[in-house]
Amino acid sequence: MSENNNDYAPLQIHVPEPPFRPGDAPDFSNFDVPVAGATPRPPIDASREDLEPYSEQVIRVLDDDGKAQGEWVPNLSDEEIDAGMRAMMRTRAFDERMMKAQRQGKTSFYMQCTGEEAIATAQQRALREGDMHFPTYRQQGLLFAQDWPVSKMMNQIFSNIEDELEGLQLPVLYSFRDAGFFTVSGNLATQYIQAVGWAMASAIAGDTKIASAWIGDGATAEGDFHAGLNFASVYKAPCILNVVDNRWAISTYHDIARSGMSTFAERAYGYGLAALRVDGNDWLAAYAASEWAAERARRGHGATLIEWVTYRAGAHSTSDDPTKYRPKEEATIWPLGDPIERLKQHLIVKGLWSEERHVQAEAQYADEMREEMEKAEANGTLHEYDRPRPSPKAMFEYVYADMPEHLRRQRQEMGV
Amino acid sequence: MFDDNATLKPMNMIEAIRDAHDVMMERDEKVVVFGEDVGYFGGVFRCTAGLQEKYGRSRVFDAPISENGIVGAAIGMAAYGLRPCVEVQFADYVYPAYDQITQEAARIRFRSKGQFTCPLTIRMPTGGGIFGGMTHSQSPEALFTHVTGLKTVIPATPYDAKGLLISAIEDEDPVIFLEPKRLYNGPFDGHHDRPVTPWSKHDAGKVPEGYYNIPLGKARTVREGNDLTILAYGTMVFVAEAAIEETGIDAEIIDLRSLLPLDLDAIQQSVEKTGRCVVLHEATRTSGFGAELMSLVQETCFYHLEAPVARVTGWDTPYPHAQEWEYFPGPKRVSEALTKVMEAA
């Protein structure tokens, strides 16, 4: 090491730490809870300069009493909001059932989105048929918002004989082209620039479809995220660039992905893109912001990054134990609350819902998922080697459009 | 493969590659071309010159210096239904895109069971001989042949370059298209101290106008011979020709053209006939594609072999600058290997 024979103090490396670790009493009193309705809704062709404040202030529609406030209150019918509630509740019921299924050894792996259900279920409602999502593993809400058959998801999770991917891909890394749901990669951030490319293609082809890119806070540190922002800005790609900041990338606090000095939305501002910061646990705000960004993209004004402020209430995956790195109570005192509870409150205020009906609905969806799981189990589960399973042939058949000779020989060598 | 009445036109490899783009862009509006400097300027090697003017900026355009961005965006375009053909300015620059190529492009079909596909061509100049040093001379073919889901192609002549590039663009899967940059202007044989014959004086520099294709996975017998089989591709095809001329050995030269899929039948037939085999490549030796070729020859032709299979390759060092011709496996080293294999047993 060098000798400090000068008047400079030794430099020190700064490694950000989360404010609370296990054993600490978490305290969000410094968290700036946004005021519902305080943020004006700009026109969809607003300039980057006009949008500058939006990369810091957080858009919120639902207030603490469940009332919808301000210019961002979306123009949705009671039925549409009710459908949003149903989609969130079914997503959660599905997650609970699949977490149990994994613990019962019926599959290798599962990933829940507890606490983040509003974001995907609301955005799906703002998009149109033919648009394409490039999701991560935590956007199952996109599927529930379009009533995608639960059986298709469960069969995939169990890698059974009805799995449309024939067991080739890890559980929850779905591919549902007809649902506008691009094949999910296990490698993070790669889909972000692909979504931008898909949107560029739509513009090259003179189409009117848009793409929606998804990423978590942690993976925004990858180069593909930044390439995505740059390409989206350079080519004015018609897409939505979602950043779901749930504060935790497995055990890593979001200040490691970006210093605590800036927001994720401010990243976009630097690239010359529109950006919004939104209360991700507010289903009405999530819909309104998605609808704004979708319209902006579809009218040719380019991409919008939406930073969703939320909290990963569950574990990262079935392989993770968050009590090892964060206080257990953090999720329960998270100041933006729970998205289902908040929309429930709103529906109750509007006279469309009640506590009794909520309990009834919870039971109904739990029953639905139990019944669906029984049906899916009848098709087999991952470790049942004595029952019909996806054919080993499949692994050779989908590598290339036409099987090359060397693969044909290897398949024969395997004896199938 | 092409109309016998098609007019033959003298082209160097650059012109042949440009012509392949032109033919495919004319035939299929889904073909789009982008990369660093490829738009208005037409590429640092001029392979896309004139295309933007002819087909417009929405189909031929410049990209940011971001190989992961170029390939990642192209994957998204291919998933949409376009047929991108992108340029990576030098093969040495491809590594930021390696994740997108190997983990994404190569597996989109597999992981979605064909719901999404990736008909994408990634072109890149490869190989040395231009005093490009360690960052403009690499031959990374083995890094792609090792990845299932990709096809890897290397033409050695203008005629093959056009026909193979057309096949690559038409292919339903991602194709890595390596262009030996030392062959762009003529069939360089490794004699760096002699002037290079231009393609206009070579038969393979006469290229049919219009559409034709050369199927991926078919080798080309450059020269028939009885004493020994040389397996080569790219620049080494012409080095092999020079070595044969200088040694007088009656060797058969197989230009593999496509490393994956590989024409194993052509290799097997030739080695069974000659009983001797020398493998050539410019890339570094250890775990190079030559190792795969030697294994395959051993597995399929062992009882026909009269001598151990030999290989001549680049040394296991970074590509040096001033020592380019000591690194490059030129005719002298190839001749020595041929002679040694002929003398064995």
Short mmCIF file of N, CA, C and O in Angstrom, two decimals, chain A residues 41 60-62 68-78 80-81 122 125 282-292 343 346 350:
data_model
loop_
_atom_site.label_atom_id
_atom_site.label_comp_id
_atom_site.label_asym_id
_atom_site.label_seq_id
_atom_site.Cartn_x
_atom_site.Cartn_y
_atom_site.Cartn_z
N ARG A 41 -51.99 15.55 -14.21
CA ARG A 41 -51.80 14.59 -15.31
C ARG A 41 -51.44 15.39 -16.56
O ARG A 41 -52.26 16.12 -17.10
N ARG A 60 -50.12 9.17 -7.14
CA ARG A 60 -50.98 8.34 -6.32
C ARG A 60 -52.41 8.81 -6.50
O ARG A 60 -52.66 10.02 -6.55
N VAL A 61 -53.33 7.86 -6.61
CA VAL A 61 -54.75 8.18 -6.81
C VAL A 61 -55.55 7.85 -5.55
O VAL A 61 -56.36 8.64 -5.08
N LEU A 62 -55.32 6.66 -4.99
CA LEU A 62 -56.10 6.21 -3.83
C LEU A 62 -55.55 6.82 -2.55
O LEU A 62 -54.37 6.64 -2.22
N ALA A 68 -60.69 7.92 -4.51
CA ALA A 68 -59.85 8.24 -5.67
C ALA A 68 -59.77 9.75 -5.83
O ALA A 68 -60.80 10.43 -5.82
N GLN A 69 -58.54 10.24 -5.97
CA GLN A 69 -58.33 11.69 -5.96
C GLN A 69 -57.54 12.18 -7.17
O GLN A 69 -56.58 11.55 -7.58
N GLY A 70 -57.95 13.33 -7.69
CA GLY A 70 -57.10 14.09 -8.62
C GLY A 70 -57.25 13.75 -10.08
O GLY A 70 -58.11 12.97 -10.49
N GLU A 71 -56.33 14.33 -10.86
CA GLU A 71 -56.43 14.26 -12.32
C GLU A 71 -56.12 12.87 -12.88
O GLU A 71 -56.42 12.58 -14.03
N TRP A 72 -55.46 12.06 -12.10
CA TRP A 72 -55.10 10.72 -12.60
C TRP A 72 -56.19 9.69 -12.37
O TRP A 72 -56.00 8.51 -12.71
N VAL A 73 -57.32 10.08 -11.78
CA VAL A 73 -58.41 9.09 -11.57
C VAL A 73 -58.81 8.55 -12.94
O VAL A 73 -59.20 9.31 -13.82
N PRO A 74 -58.66 7.25 -13.16
CA PRO A 74 -58.91 6.73 -14.50
C PRO A 74 -60.40 6.62 -14.81
O PRO A 74 -61.24 6.48 -13.91
N ASN A 75 -60.70 6.68 -16.09
CA ASN A 75 -62.07 6.55 -16.55
C ASN A 75 -62.39 5.07 -16.74
O ASN A 75 -62.32 4.53 -17.84
N LEU A 76 -62.73 4.42 -15.63
CA LEU A 76 -63.02 2.98 -15.68
C LEU A 76 -64.40 2.73 -15.09
O LEU A 76 -64.81 3.40 -14.14
N SER A 77 -65.09 1.74 -15.66
CA SER A 77 -66.40 1.38 -15.11
C SER A 77 -66.22 0.60 -13.82
O SER A 77 -65.14 0.08 -13.53
N ASP A 78 -67.29 0.50 -13.04
CA ASP A 78 -67.26 -0.31 -11.82
C ASP A 78 -66.85 -1.75 -12.14
O ASP A 78 -66.10 -2.39 -11.39
N GLU A 80 -64.97 -2.82 -14.53
CA GLU A 80 -63.54 -2.93 -14.84
C GLU A 80 -62.70 -2.92 -13.57
O GLU A 80 -61.72 -3.65 -13.45
N ILE A 81 -63.07 -2.08 -12.62
CA ILE A 81 -62.33 -2.04 -11.36
C ILE A 81 -62.54 -3.35 -10.59
O ILE A 81 -61.61 -3.92 -10.02
N ALA A 122 -53.01 -4.21 -13.51
CA ALA A 122 -53.53 -2.94 -14.02
C ALA A 122 -52.98 -2.63 -15.40
O ALA A 122 -53.70 -2.19 -16.29
N ARG A 125 -54.65 -4.29 -18.42
CA ARG A 125 -55.92 -3.68 -18.83
C ARG A 125 -55.69 -2.47 -19.75
O ARG A 125 -56.56 -2.12 -20.54
N ASP A 282 -51.12 0.98 -5.72
CA ASP A 282 -52.37 1.70 -5.97
C ASP A 282 -52.85 1.28 -7.36
O ASP A 282 -52.34 1.75 -8.38
N TRP A 283 -53.83 0.37 -7.39
CA TRP A 283 -54.26 -0.21 -8.67
C TRP A 283 -54.76 0.86 -9.64
O TRP A 283 -54.48 0.80 -10.83
N LEU A 284 -55.46 1.87 -9.13
CA LEU A 284 -55.99 2.91 -10.01
C LEU A 284 -54.86 3.75 -10.60
O LEU A 284 -54.87 4.08 -11.79
N ALA A 285 -53.87 4.08 -9.78
CA ALA A 285 -52.72 4.83 -10.30
C ALA A 285 -51.94 3.99 -11.30
O ALA A 285 -51.45 4.50 -12.31
N ALA A 286 -51.83 2.68 -11.01
CA ALA A 286 -51.09 1.79 -11.91
C ALA A 286 -51.77 1.72 -13.28
O ALA A 286 -51.10 1.76 -14.32
N TYR A 287 -53.08 1.65 -13.26
CA TYR A 287 -53.79 1.65 -14.54
C TYR A 287 -53.61 3.00 -15.25
O TYR A 287 -53.28 3.05 -16.44
N ALA A 288 -53.81 4.09 -14.51
CA ALA A 288 -53.79 5.42 -15.13
C ALA A 288 -52.42 5.72 -15.75
O ALA A 288 -52.33 6.23 -16.87
N ALA A 289 -51.36 5.37 -15.04
CA ALA A 289 -50.01 5.64 -15.56
C ALA A 289 -49.73 4.76 -16.78
O ALA A 289 -49.15 5.21 -17.77
N SER A 290 -50.14 3.49 -16.71
CA SER A 290 -49.92 2.58 -17.83
C SER A 290 -50.67 3.06 -19.06
O SER A 290 -50.15 3.03 -20.18
N GLU A 291 -51.89 3.51 -18.82
CA GLU A 291 -52.73 3.96 -19.94
C GLU A 291 -52.11 5.20 -20.58
O GLU A 291 -52.07 5.33 -21.81
N TRP A 292 -51.59 6.09 -19.76
CA TRP A 292 -50.93 7.32 -20.25
C TRP A 292 -49.71 6.95 -21.12
O TRP A 292 -49.55 7.44 -22.23
N LEU A 343 -57.44 -1.47 -2.74
CA LEU A 343 -58.53 -1.44 -3.73
C LEU A 343 -59.84 -1.92 -3.09
O LEU A 343 -60.93 -1.43 -3.42
N HIS A 346 -61.39 0.96 -1.47
CA HIS A 346 -62.00 1.82 -2.51
C HIS A 346 -63.37 1.27 -2.93
O HIS A 346 -64.35 2.01 -3.03
N LYS A 350 -67.12 2.87 -2.44
CA LYS A 350 -68.06 3.05 -3.56
C LYS A 350 -69.32 2.20 -3.41
O LYS A 350 -70.21 2.23 -4.27
#
